[in-house]
Amino acid sequence: RGVAYSSRGQEGDVERAIADYCAVIDMPDVPAELRAEALYNRGITYEKREQPTNVAQAIADLSAIIKMPNSSAEHRARARYSRGVMYGEREEEEDVDRAIADFSVVIGMLDIPVELRAQALHNRGVAYSKRGHDGDGERAIADFNAIIEMPDALSSLQDDARRLRGNEQKRLV
């Protein structure tokens, strides 16, 4: 029901969705996978509110999933990826560094969907480009090349990687 509320987007629905996710999270005997899913959905719903305290709560929910010893690798990967996106949207260099670290962990996970790995490569490449330290341009290009060479990546993501690679190559000249 929380998912239905959060997707409707009508006034009050976000609060109803969050209340439903909280109810699941607070259940004493809820299976780890369901708790992880509720934490993820609540975190994403908090982030939709676009207020600093809500983004902090969203990051806390995603961090809780990452720390759960009995959540699935895919849940942990999705949580890290989403947390990386939230960090990457911030302007502070330390947050960009955190985004790069989260994307790097996702990229290194073996038992996740190819598309999630490709998205993490894309976003890490963008974060490297944004950060702009020595060697970051080359790192960004390497990430974009990795997407282009992935046989199972979406063609739209490969096309965007080609565009971003070209932009980065021009910037480095």
GROMACS .gro file of N, CA and C in nm:
model
  519
    1ARG      N    1   0.083  -0.119   0.000
    1ARG     CA    2   0.000   0.000   0.000
    1ARG      C    3   0.088   0.125   0.000
    2GLY      N    4   0.199   0.120   0.073
    2GLY     CA    5   0.290   0.235   0.075
    2GLY      C    6   0.341   0.270  -0.063
    3VAL      N    7   0.372   0.169  -0.143
    3VAL     CA    8   0.418   0.192  -0.280
    3VAL      C    9   0.309   0.261  -0.361
    4ALA      N   10   0.185   0.216  -0.345
    4ALA     CA   11   0.073   0.278  -0.417
    4ALA      C   12   0.057   0.423  -0.375
    5TYR      N   13   0.065   0.450  -0.245
    5TYR     CA   14   0.054   0.589  -0.199
    5TYR      C   15   0.166   0.675  -0.256
    6SER      N   16   0.289   0.627  -0.249
    6SER     CA   17   0.402   0.711  -0.292
    6SER      C   18   0.400   0.735  -0.442
    7SER      N   19   0.340   0.647  -0.519
    7SER     CA   20   0.337   0.667  -0.664
    7SER      C   21   0.223   0.758  -0.708
    8ARG      N   22   0.122   0.776  -0.623
    8ARG     CA   23   0.009   0.863  -0.660
    8ARG      C   24   0.048   1.010  -0.655
    9GLY      N   25   0.127   1.049  -0.556
    9GLY     CA   26   0.177   1.185  -0.550
    9GLY      C   27   0.076   1.290  -0.509
   10GLN      N   28  -0.040   1.249  -0.459
   10GLN     CA   29  -0.138   1.347  -0.414
   10GLN      C   30  -0.102   1.394  -0.274
   11GLU      N   31  -0.153   1.512  -0.239
   11GLU     CA   32  -0.123   1.567  -0.106
   11GLU      C   33  -0.163   1.468   0.003
   12GLY      N   34  -0.073   1.445   0.093
   12GLY     CA   35  -0.098   1.353   0.204
   12GLY      C   36  -0.058   1.210   0.174
   13ASP      N   37  -0.044   1.175   0.048
   13ASP     CA   38  -0.009   1.037   0.012
   13ASP      C   39   0.134   1.002   0.054
   14VAL      N   40   0.223   1.098   0.046
   14VAL     CA   41   0.362   1.072   0.087
   14VAL      C   42   0.365   1.037   0.235
   15GLU      N   43   0.288   1.111   0.315
   15GLU     CA   44   0.284   1.083   0.459
   15GLU      C   45   0.222   0.946   0.487
   16ARG      N   46   0.120   0.911   0.413
   16ARG     CA   47   0.058   0.778   0.428
   16ARG      C   48   0.157   0.667   0.391
   17ALA      N   49   0.231   0.690   0.282
   17ALA     CA   50   0.331   0.592   0.239
   17ALA      C   51   0.437   0.574   0.347
   18ILE      N   52   0.488   0.683   0.398
   18ILE     CA   53   0.590   0.676   0.502
   18ILE      C   54   0.536   0.604   0.626
   19ALA      N   55   0.413   0.632   0.662
   19ALA     CA   56   0.352   0.564   0.778
   19ALA      C   57   0.344   0.413   0.754
   20ASP      N   58   0.308   0.372   0.633
   20ASP     CA   59   0.303   0.229   0.602
   20ASP      C   60   0.442   0.165   0.609
   21TYR      N   61   0.542   0.233   0.554
   21TYR     CA   62   0.678   0.179   0.559
   21TYR      C   63   0.727   0.169   0.703
   22CYS      N   64   0.696   0.270   0.784
   22CYS     CA   65   0.736   0.268   0.926
   22CYS      C   66   0.671   0.150   0.997
   23ALA      N   67   0.545   0.122   0.966
   23ALA     CA   68   0.476   0.011   1.030
   23ALA      C   69   0.545  -0.122   1.000
   24VAL      N   70   0.587  -0.141   0.877
   24VAL     CA   71   0.657  -0.264   0.839
   24VAL      C   72   0.793  -0.270   0.908
   25ILE      N   73   0.867  -0.160   0.904
   25ILE     CA   74   1.001  -0.156   0.964
   25ILE      C   75   0.995  -0.188   1.113
   26ASP      N   76   0.890  -0.142   1.180
   26ASP     CA   77   0.877  -0.158   1.325
   26ASP      C   78   0.822  -0.295   1.367
   27MET      N   79   0.777  -0.376   1.272
   27MET     CA   80   0.727  -0.509   1.307
   27MET      C   81   0.841  -0.594   1.362
   28PRO      N   82   0.822  -0.657   1.476
   28PRO     CA   83   0.933  -0.731   1.538
   28PRO      C   84   0.979  -0.855   1.461
   29ASP      N   85   0.889  -0.924   1.394
   29ASP     CA   86   0.925  -1.050   1.328
   29ASP      C   87   0.925  -1.041   1.175
   30VAL      N   88   0.936  -0.921   1.122
   30VAL     CA   89   0.932  -0.906   0.977
   30VAL      C   90   1.061  -0.966   0.917
   31PRO      N   91   1.049  -1.040   0.808
   31PRO     CA   92   1.169  -1.094   0.742
   31PRO      C   93   1.263  -0.981   0.696
   32ALA      N   94   1.391  -1.011   0.696
   32ALA     CA   95   1.493  -0.912   0.660
   32ALA      C   96   1.468  -0.850   0.522
   33GLU      N   97   1.429  -0.931   0.427
   33GLU     CA   98   1.408  -0.880   0.291
   33GLU      C   99   1.294  -0.778   0.286
   34LEU      N  100   1.188  -0.805   0.360
   34LEU     CA  101   1.075  -0.712   0.364
   34LEU      C  102   1.114  -0.584   0.438
   35ARG      N  103   1.190  -0.597   0.546
   35ARG     CA  104   1.237  -0.479   0.619
   35ARG      C  105   1.329  -0.395   0.528
   36ALA      N  106   1.417  -0.462   0.455
   36ALA     CA  107   1.507  -0.390   0.364
   36ALA      C  108   1.427  -0.318   0.256
   37GLU      N  109   1.326  -0.383   0.203
   37GLU     CA  110   1.243  -0.321   0.099
   37GLU      C  111   1.168  -0.199   0.155
   38ALA      N  112   1.116  -0.211   0.277
   38ALA     CA  113   1.045  -0.098   0.339
   38ALA      C  114   1.141   0.017   0.368
   39LEU      N  115   1.262  -0.014   0.417
   39LEU     CA  116   1.361   0.090   0.440
   39LEU      C  117   1.398   0.160   0.310
   40TYR      N  118   1.417   0.082   0.205
   40TYR     CA  119   1.451   0.140   0.075
   40TYR      C  120   1.340   0.232   0.027
   41ASN      N  121   1.218   0.182   0.029
   41ASN     CA  122   1.105   0.261  -0.020
   41ASN      C  123   1.083   0.386   0.065
   42ARG      N  124   1.099   0.373   0.196
   42ARG     CA  125   1.083   0.491   0.282
   42ARG      C  126   1.194   0.592   0.251
   43GLY      N  127   1.318   0.543   0.234
   43GLY     CA  128   1.427   0.634   0.201
   43GLY      C  129   1.404   0.709   0.072
   44ILE      N  130   1.359   0.639  -0.031
   44ILE     CA  131   1.332   0.703  -0.159
   44ILE      C  132   1.216   0.802  -0.145
   45THR      N  133   1.116   0.767  -0.065
   45THR     CA  134   1.002   0.856  -0.044
   45THR      C  135   1.045   0.980   0.033
   46TYR      N  136   1.128   0.963   0.136
   46TYR     CA  137   1.182   1.080   0.207
   46TYR      C  138   1.255   1.172   0.110
   47GLU      N  139   1.337   1.114   0.025
   47GLU     CA  140   1.419   1.194  -0.066
   47GLU      C  141   1.331   1.274  -0.161
   48LYS      N  142   1.214   1.224  -0.195
   48LYS     CA  143   1.124   1.295  -0.286
   48LYS      C  144   1.077   1.427  -0.227
   49ARG      N  145   1.079   1.438  -0.095
   49ARG     CA  146   1.034   1.561  -0.030
   49ARG      C  147   1.131   1.676  -0.050
   50GLU      N  148   1.257   1.645  -0.085
   50GLU     CA  149   1.359   1.744  -0.119
   50GLU      C  150   1.383   1.848  -0.010
   51GLN      N  151   1.383   1.806   0.114
   51GLN     CA  152   1.421   1.893   0.225
   51GLN      C  153   1.546   1.832   0.287
   52PRO      N  154   1.641   1.915   0.332
   52PRO     CA  155   1.768   1.861   0.384
   52PRO      C  156   1.751   1.754   0.492
   53THR      N  157   1.659   1.774   0.585
   53THR     CA  158   1.642   1.674   0.691
   53THR      C  159   1.589   1.544   0.634
   54ASN      N  160   1.507   1.552   0.531
   54ASN     CA  161   1.453   1.431   0.470
   54ASN      C  162   1.559   1.358   0.389
   55VAL      N  163   1.649   1.430   0.323
   55VAL     CA  164   1.758   1.365   0.251
   55VAL      C  165   1.849   1.294   0.351
   56ALA      N  166   1.873   1.356   0.465
   56ALA     CA  167   1.954   1.292   0.569
   56ALA      C  168   1.886   1.164   0.619
   57GLN      N  169   1.755   1.168   0.636
   57GLN     CA  170   1.682   1.049   0.679
   57GLN      C  171   1.685   0.942   0.569
   58ALA      N  172   1.674   0.985   0.444
   58ALA     CA  173   1.681   0.889   0.333
   58ALA      C  174   1.817   0.820   0.333
   59ILE      N  175   1.924   0.896   0.350
   59ILE     CA  176   2.058   0.838   0.354
   59ILE      C  177   2.071   0.743   0.473
   60ALA      N  178   2.011   0.779   0.587
   60ALA     CA  179   2.015   0.691   0.705
   60ALA      C  180   1.944   0.559   0.677
   61ASP      N  181   1.828   0.564   0.610
   61ASP     CA  182   1.756   0.441   0.577
   61ASP      C  183   1.837   0.353   0.483
   62LEU      N  184   1.897   0.412   0.382
   62LEU     CA  185   1.976   0.335   0.288
   62LEU      C  186   2.099   0.277   0.357
   63SER      N  187   2.159   0.353   0.447
   63SER     CA  188   2.275   0.304   0.523
   63SER      C  189   2.236   0.187   0.611
   64ALA      N  190   2.115   0.190   0.665
   64ALA     CA  191   2.068   0.079   0.749
   64ALA      C  192   2.059  -0.050   0.668
   65ILE      N  193   2.016  -0.041   0.545
   65ILE     CA  194   2.009  -0.160   0.459
   65ILE      C  195   2.150  -0.215   0.435
   66ILE      N  196   2.243  -0.126   0.407
   66ILE     CA  197   2.381  -0.166   0.378
   66ILE      C  198   2.440  -0.242   0.496
   67LYS      N  199   2.402  -0.201   0.616
   67LYS     CA  200   2.456  -0.262   0.738
   67LYS      C  201   2.382  -0.389   0.779
   68MET      N  202   2.269  -0.418   0.716
   68MET     CA  203   2.191  -0.537   0.752
   68MET      C  204   2.266  -0.663   0.709
   69PRO      N  205   2.303  -0.748   0.801
   69PRO     CA  206   2.381  -0.867   0.763
   69PRO      C  207   2.302  -0.969   0.681
   70ASN      N  208   2.171  -0.968   0.693
   70ASN     CA  209   2.092  -1.070   0.624
   70ASN      C  210   2.006  -1.012   0.511
   71SER      N  211   2.042  -0.895   0.460
   71SER     CA  212   1.972  -0.846   0.341
   71SER      C  213   2.045  -0.900   0.219
   72SER      N  214   1.976  -0.905   0.108
   72SER     CA  215   2.036  -0.962  -0.013
   72SER      C  216   2.140  -0.867  -0.072
   73ALA      N  217   2.227  -0.924  -0.152
   73ALA     CA  218   2.328  -0.844  -0.220
   73ALA      C  219   2.262  -0.739  -0.310
   74GLU      N  220   2.154  -0.776  -0.373
   74GLU     CA  221   2.086  -0.680  -0.461
   74GLU      C  222   2.028  -0.565  -0.381
   75HIS      N  223   1.968  -0.593  -0.264
   75HIS     CA  224   1.917  -0.484  -0.180
   75HIS      C  225   2.031  -0.391  -0.137
   76ARG      N  226   2.142  -0.451  -0.094
   76ARG     CA  227   2.256  -0.369  -0.052
   76ARG      C  228   2.311  -0.288  -0.169
   77ALA      N  229   2.316  -0.348  -0.287
   77ALA     CA  230   2.366  -0.277  -0.405
   77ALA      C  231   2.273  -0.162  -0.443
   78ARG      N  232   2.143  -0.187  -0.444
   78ARG     CA  233   2.047  -0.079  -0.475
   78ARG      C  234   2.056   0.034  -0.373
   79ALA      N  235   2.072  -0.003  -0.246
   79ALA     CA  236   2.083   0.099  -0.141
   79ALA      C  237   2.209   0.182  -0.161
   80ARG      N  238   2.322   0.115  -0.187
   80ARG     CA  239   2.447   0.188  -0.209
   80ARG      C  240   2.437   0.277  -0.332
   81TYR      N  241   2.379   0.223  -0.439
   81TYR     CA  242   2.364   0.301  -0.561
   81TYR      C  243   2.279   0.427  -0.534
   82SER      N  244   2.165   0.408  -0.470
   82SER     CA  245   2.075   0.521  -0.444
   82SER      C  246   2.138   0.622  -0.349
   83ARG      N  247   2.210   0.572  -0.249
   83ARG     CA  248   2.279   0.663  -0.157
   83ARG      C  249   2.387   0.740  -0.234
   84GLY      N  250   2.458   0.672  -0.324
   84GLY     CA  251   2.558   0.740  -0.406
   84GLY      C  252   2.497   0.850  -0.491
   85VAL      N  253   2.379   0.823  -0.547
   85VAL     CA  254   2.309   0.926  -0.626
   85VAL      C  255   2.279   1.047  -0.539
   86MET      N  256   2.229   1.021  -0.417
   86MET     CA  257   2.197   1.133  -0.327
   86MET      C  258   2.322   1.211  -0.289
   87TYR      N  259   2.430   1.141  -0.258
   87TYR     CA  260   2.556   1.211  -0.228
   87TYR      C  261   2.603   1.290  -0.351
   88GLY      N  262   2.593   1.230  -0.468
   88GLY     CA  263   2.641   1.293  -0.590
   88GLY      C  264   2.565   1.420  -0.626
   89GLU      N  265   2.443   1.434  -0.578
   89GLU     CA  266   2.364   1.553  -0.607
   89GLU      C  267   2.404   1.671  -0.519
   90ARG      N  268   2.483   1.644  -0.416
   90ARG     CA  269   2.529   1.750  -0.328
   90ARG      C  270   2.652   1.818  -0.388
   91GLU      N  271   2.684   1.934  -0.336
   91GLU     CA  272   2.794   2.014  -0.393
   91GLU      C  273   2.927   1.996  -0.321
   92GLU      N  274   2.926   1.947  -0.198
   92GLU     CA  275   3.049   1.934  -0.120
   92GLU      C  276   3.138   1.824  -0.179
   93GLU      N  277   3.268   1.850  -0.183
   93GLU     CA  278   3.362   1.752  -0.239
   93GLU      C  279   3.358   1.620  -0.162
   94GLU      N  280   3.344   1.627  -0.030
   94GLU     CA  281   3.340   1.503   0.048
   94GLU      C  282   3.219   1.417   0.012
   95ASP      N  283   3.109   1.481  -0.027
   95ASP     CA  284   2.992   1.404  -0.070
   95ASP      C  285   3.015   1.340  -0.206
   96VAL      N  286   3.085   1.410  -0.295
   96VAL     CA  287   3.119   1.350  -0.425
   96VAL      C  288   3.211   1.230  -0.401
   97ASP      N  289   3.305   1.244  -0.307
   97ASP     CA  290   3.393   1.132  -0.272
   97ASP      C  291   3.312   1.014  -0.219
   98ARG      N  292   3.211   1.042  -0.136
   98ARG     CA  293   3.125   0.935  -0.083
   98ARG      C  294   3.046   0.868  -0.196
   99ALA      N  295   3.000   0.950  -0.291
   99ALA     CA  296   2.927   0.894  -0.406
   99ALA      C  297   3.018   0.799  -0.484
  100ILE      N  298   3.140   0.843  -0.511
  100ILE     CA  299   3.235   0.760  -0.585
  100ILE      C  300   3.261   0.630  -0.510
  101ALA      N  301   3.275   0.639  -0.378
  101ALA     CA  302   3.299   0.518  -0.298
  101ALA      C  303   3.181   0.422  -0.307
  102ASP      N  304   3.058   0.474  -0.296
  102ASP     CA  305   2.940   0.387  -0.306
  102ASP      C  306   2.930   0.322  -0.444
  103PHE      N  307   2.948   0.402  -0.549
  103PHE     CA  308   2.940   0.345  -0.684
  103PHE      C  309   3.049   0.239  -0.705
  104SER      N  310   3.167   0.263  -0.649
  104SER     CA  311   3.277   0.168  -0.664
  104SER      C  312   3.244   0.034  -0.599
  105VAL      N  313   3.180   0.037  -0.484
  105VAL     CA  314   3.141  -0.088  -0.418
  105VAL      C  315   3.040  -0.162  -0.504
  106VAL      N  316   2.941  -0.091  -0.557
  106VAL     CA  317   2.840  -0.155  -0.642
  106VAL      C  318   2.905  -0.218  -0.764
  107ILE      N  319   2.996  -0.145  -0.827
  107ILE     CA  320   3.063  -0.196  -0.947
  107ILE      C  321   3.139  -0.325  -0.916
  108GLY      N  322   3.195  -0.333  -0.797
  108GLY     CA  323   3.273  -0.449  -0.758
  108GLY      C  324   3.191  -0.569  -0.714
  109MET      N  325   3.061  -0.552  -0.696
  109MET     CA  326   2.977  -0.664  -0.653
  109MET      C  327   2.950  -0.756  -0.772
  110LEU      N  328   2.968  -0.884  -0.751
  110LEU     CA  329   2.955  -0.980  -0.861
  110LEU      C  330   2.811  -1.025  -0.885
  111ASP      N  331   2.731  -1.031  -0.781
  111ASP     CA  332   2.599  -1.093  -0.793
  111ASP      C  333   2.487  -0.989  -0.800
  112ILE      N  334   2.504  -0.890  -0.889
  112ILE     CA  335   2.401  -0.788  -0.908
  112ILE      C  336   2.366  -0.782  -1.056
  113PRO      N  337   2.251  -0.725  -1.088
  113PRO     CA  338   2.212  -0.713  -1.230
  113PRO      C  339   2.311  -0.625  -1.308
  114VAL      N  340   2.334  -0.661  -1.432
  114VAL     CA  341   2.426  -0.588  -1.519
  114VAL      C  342   2.384  -0.442  -1.530
  115GLU      N  343   2.256  -0.418  -1.539
  115GLU     CA  344   2.209  -0.281  -1.557
  115GLU      C  345   2.243  -0.193  -1.437
  116LEU      N  346   2.238  -0.249  -1.318
  116LEU     CA  347   2.275  -0.172  -1.199
  116LEU      C  348   2.425  -0.140  -1.202
  117ARG      N  349   2.506  -0.235  -1.244
  117ARG     CA  350   2.650  -0.211  -1.256
  117ARG      C  351   2.676  -0.102  -1.361
  118ALA      N  352   2.606  -0.108  -1.473
  118ALA     CA  353   2.624  -0.008  -1.578
  118ALA      C  354   2.584   0.131  -1.528
  119GLN      N  355   2.474   0.139  -1.454
  119GLN     CA  356   2.431   0.269  -1.399
  119GLN      C  357   2.534   0.322  -1.300
  120ALA      N  358   2.590   0.233  -1.218
  120ALA     CA  359   2.692   0.275  -1.121
  120ALA      C  360   2.817   0.325  -1.193
  121LEU      N  361   2.857   0.257  -1.300
  121LEU     CA  362   2.972   0.304  -1.379
  121LEU      C  363   2.944   0.443  -1.437
  122HIS      N  364   2.824   0.460  -1.490
  122HIS     CA  365   2.784   0.588  -1.547
  122HIS      C  366   2.794   0.698  -1.442
  123ASN      N  367   2.733   0.675  -1.328
  123ASN     CA  368   2.731   0.779  -1.226
  123ASN      C  369   2.868   0.803  -1.163
  124ARG      N  370   2.949   0.698  -1.151
  124ARG     CA  371   3.084   0.719  -1.100
  124ARG      C  372   3.164   0.801  -1.200
  125GLY      N  373   3.149   0.773  -1.329
  125GLY     CA  374   3.218   0.852  -1.431
  125GLY      C  375   3.178   0.999  -1.424
  126VAL      N  376   3.050   1.024  -1.407
  126VAL     CA  377   3.001   1.162  -1.394
  126VAL      C  378   3.059   1.227  -1.268
  127ALA      N  379   3.063   1.151  -1.158
  127ALA     CA  380   3.118   1.205  -1.033
  127ALA      C  381   3.267   1.235  -1.046
  128TYR      N  382   3.341   1.146  -1.111
  128TYR     CA  383   3.484   1.174  -1.136
  128TYR      C  384   3.498   1.304  -1.216
  129SER      N  385   3.418   1.318  -1.318
  129SER     CA  386   3.424   1.437  -1.402
  129SER      C  387   3.391   1.562  -1.320
  130LYS      N  388   3.293   1.551  -1.234
  130LYS     CA  389   3.251   1.664  -1.149
  130LYS      C  390   3.360   1.701  -1.049
  131ARG      N  391   3.425   1.600  -0.991
  131ARG     CA  392   3.526   1.625  -0.889
  131ARG      C  393   3.650   1.691  -0.950
  132GLY      N  394   3.700   1.637  -1.060
  132GLY     CA  395   3.807   1.701  -1.135
  132GLY      C  396   3.946   1.696  -1.075
  133HIS      N  397   3.976   1.598  -0.992
  133HIS     CA  398   4.113   1.581  -0.940
  133HIS      C  399   4.204   1.529  -1.051
  134ASP      N  400   4.335   1.534  -1.028
  134ASP     CA  401   4.430   1.476  -1.123
  134ASP      C  402   4.395   1.330  -1.147
  135GLY      N  403   4.383   1.294  -1.272
  135GLY     CA  404   4.352   1.157  -1.308
  135GLY      C  405   4.204   1.125  -1.313
  136ASP      N  406   4.119   1.214  -1.263
  136ASP     CA  407   3.976   1.186  -1.263
  136ASP      C  408   3.916   1.184  -1.404
  137GLY      N  409   3.969   1.266  -1.493
  137GLY     CA  410   3.921   1.265  -1.631
  137GLY      C  411   3.944   1.130  -1.696
  138GLU      N  412   4.063   1.074  -1.674
  138GLU     CA  413   4.095   0.943  -1.729
  138GLU      C  414   4.009   0.834  -1.663
  139ARG      N  415   3.984   0.849  -1.533
  139ARG     CA  416   3.898   0.753  -1.464
  139ARG      C  417   3.755   0.758  -1.520
  140ALA      N  418   3.706   0.880  -1.544
  140ALA     CA  419   3.572   0.895  -1.601
  140ALA      C  420   3.566   0.828  -1.738
  141ILE      N  421   3.664   0.854  -1.821
  141ILE     CA  422   3.667   0.794  -1.955
  141ILE      C  423   3.671   0.642  -1.945
  142ALA      N  424   3.749   0.589  -1.851
  142ALA     CA  425   3.755   0.443  -1.834
  142ALA      C  426   3.618   0.387  -1.796
  143ASP      N  427   3.545   0.457  -1.709
  143ASP     CA  428   3.410   0.410  -1.672
  143ASP      C  429   3.316   0.415  -1.793
  144PHE      N  430   3.322   0.523  -1.869
  144PHE     CA  431   3.236   0.533  -1.987
  144PHE      C  432   3.272   0.425  -2.089
  145ASN      N  433   3.401   0.398  -2.106
  145ASN     CA  434   3.444   0.291  -2.196
  145ASN      C  435   3.391   0.155  -2.150
  146ALA      N  436   3.393   0.132  -2.019
  146ALA     CA  437   3.344   0.005  -1.966
  146ALA      C  438   3.196  -0.015  -2.000
  147ILE      N  439   3.118   0.091  -1.994
  147ILE     CA  440   2.975   0.081  -2.030
  147ILE      C  441   2.961   0.050  -2.178
  148ILE      N  442   3.035   0.122  -2.260
  148ILE     CA  443   3.028   0.104  -2.405
  148ILE      C  444   3.061  -0.040  -2.443
  149GLU      N  445   3.154  -0.101  -2.370
  149GLU     CA  446   3.197  -0.237  -2.400
  149GLU      C  447   3.109  -0.345  -2.337
  150MET      N  448   3.014  -0.306  -2.251
  150MET     CA  449   2.926  -0.404  -2.187
  150MET      C  450   2.822  -0.452  -2.288
  151PRO      N  451   2.823  -0.581  -2.321
  151PRO     CA  452   2.728  -0.629  -2.422
  151PRO      C  453   2.582  -0.622  -2.377
  152ASP      N  454   2.557  -0.626  -2.246
  152ASP     CA  455   2.419  -0.630  -2.196
  152ASP      C  456   2.368  -0.495  -2.148
  153ALA      N  457   2.448  -0.389  -2.160
  153ALA     CA  458   2.403  -0.256  -2.117
  153ALA      C  459   2.300  -0.203  -2.217
  154LEU      N  460   2.208  -0.124  -2.168
  154LEU     CA  461   2.109  -0.063  -2.256
  154LEU      C  462   2.178   0.024  -2.359
  155SER      N  463   2.129   0.022  -2.481
  155SER     CA  464   2.192   0.101  -2.587
  155SER      C  465   2.182   0.250  -2.556
  156SER      N  466   2.076   0.295  -2.490
  156SER     CA  467   2.064   0.436  -2.456
  156SER      C  468   2.172   0.477  -2.355
  157LEU      N  469   2.205   0.387  -2.263
  157LEU     CA  470   2.311   0.416  -2.166
  157LEU      C  471   2.448   0.415  -2.235
  158GLN      N  472   2.467   0.324  -2.330
  158GLN     CA  473   2.592   0.322  -2.406
  158GLN      C  474   2.606   0.448  -2.490
  159ASP      N  475   2.496   0.493  -2.550
  159ASP     CA  476   2.501   0.617  -2.628
  159ASP      C  477   2.537   0.736  -2.540
  160ASP      N  478   2.478   0.742  -2.421
  160ASP     CA  479   2.509   0.852  -2.329
  160ASP      C  480   2.655   0.844  -2.284
  161ALA      N  481   2.705   0.722  -2.263
  161ALA     CA  482   2.846   0.705  -2.225
  161ALA      C  483   2.937   0.754  -2.336
  162ARG      N  484   2.901   0.731  -2.461
  162ARG     CA  485   2.981   0.781  -2.573
  162ARG      C  486   2.984   0.934  -2.573
  163ARG      N  487   2.869   0.994  -2.550
  163ARG     CA  488   2.860   1.140  -2.546
  163ARG      C  489   2.944   1.196  -2.432
  164LEU      N  490   2.928   1.137  -2.314
  164LEU     CA  491   3.003   1.185  -2.198
  164LEU      C  492   3.154   1.164  -2.214
  165ARG      N  493   3.190   1.052  -2.275
  165ARG     CA  494   3.333   1.025  -2.302
  165ARG      C  495   3.389   1.133  -2.394
  166GLY      N  496   3.315   1.167  -2.498
  166GLY     CA  497   3.360   1.271  -2.590
  166GLY      C  498   3.375   1.405  -2.521
  167ASN      N  499   3.278   1.439  -2.436
  167ASN     CA  500   3.287   1.564  -2.360
  167ASN      C  501   3.410   1.565  -2.269
  168GLU      N  502   3.435   1.454  -2.205
  168GLU     CA  503   3.549   1.445  -2.114
  168GLU      C  504   3.680   1.452  -2.191
  169GLN      N  505   3.685   1.387  -2.307
  169GLN     CA  506   3.806   1.392  -2.388
  169GLN      C  507   3.834   1.534  -2.435
  170LYS      N  508   3.729   1.609  -2.473
  170LYS     CA  509   3.747   1.749  -2.513
  170LYS      C  510   3.797   1.833  -2.396
  171ARG      N  511   3.746   1.806  -2.279
  171ARG     CA  512   3.784   1.882  -2.161
  171ARG      C  513   3.932   1.860  -2.125
  172LEU      N  514   3.980   1.739  -2.152
  172LEU     CA  515   4.118   1.706  -2.117
  172LEU      C  516   4.221   1.761  -2.216
  173VAL      N  517   4.175   1.798  -2.334
  173VAL     CA  518   4.270   1.847  -2.438
  173VAL      C  519   4.318   1.987  -2.406
   0.00000   0.00000   0.00000
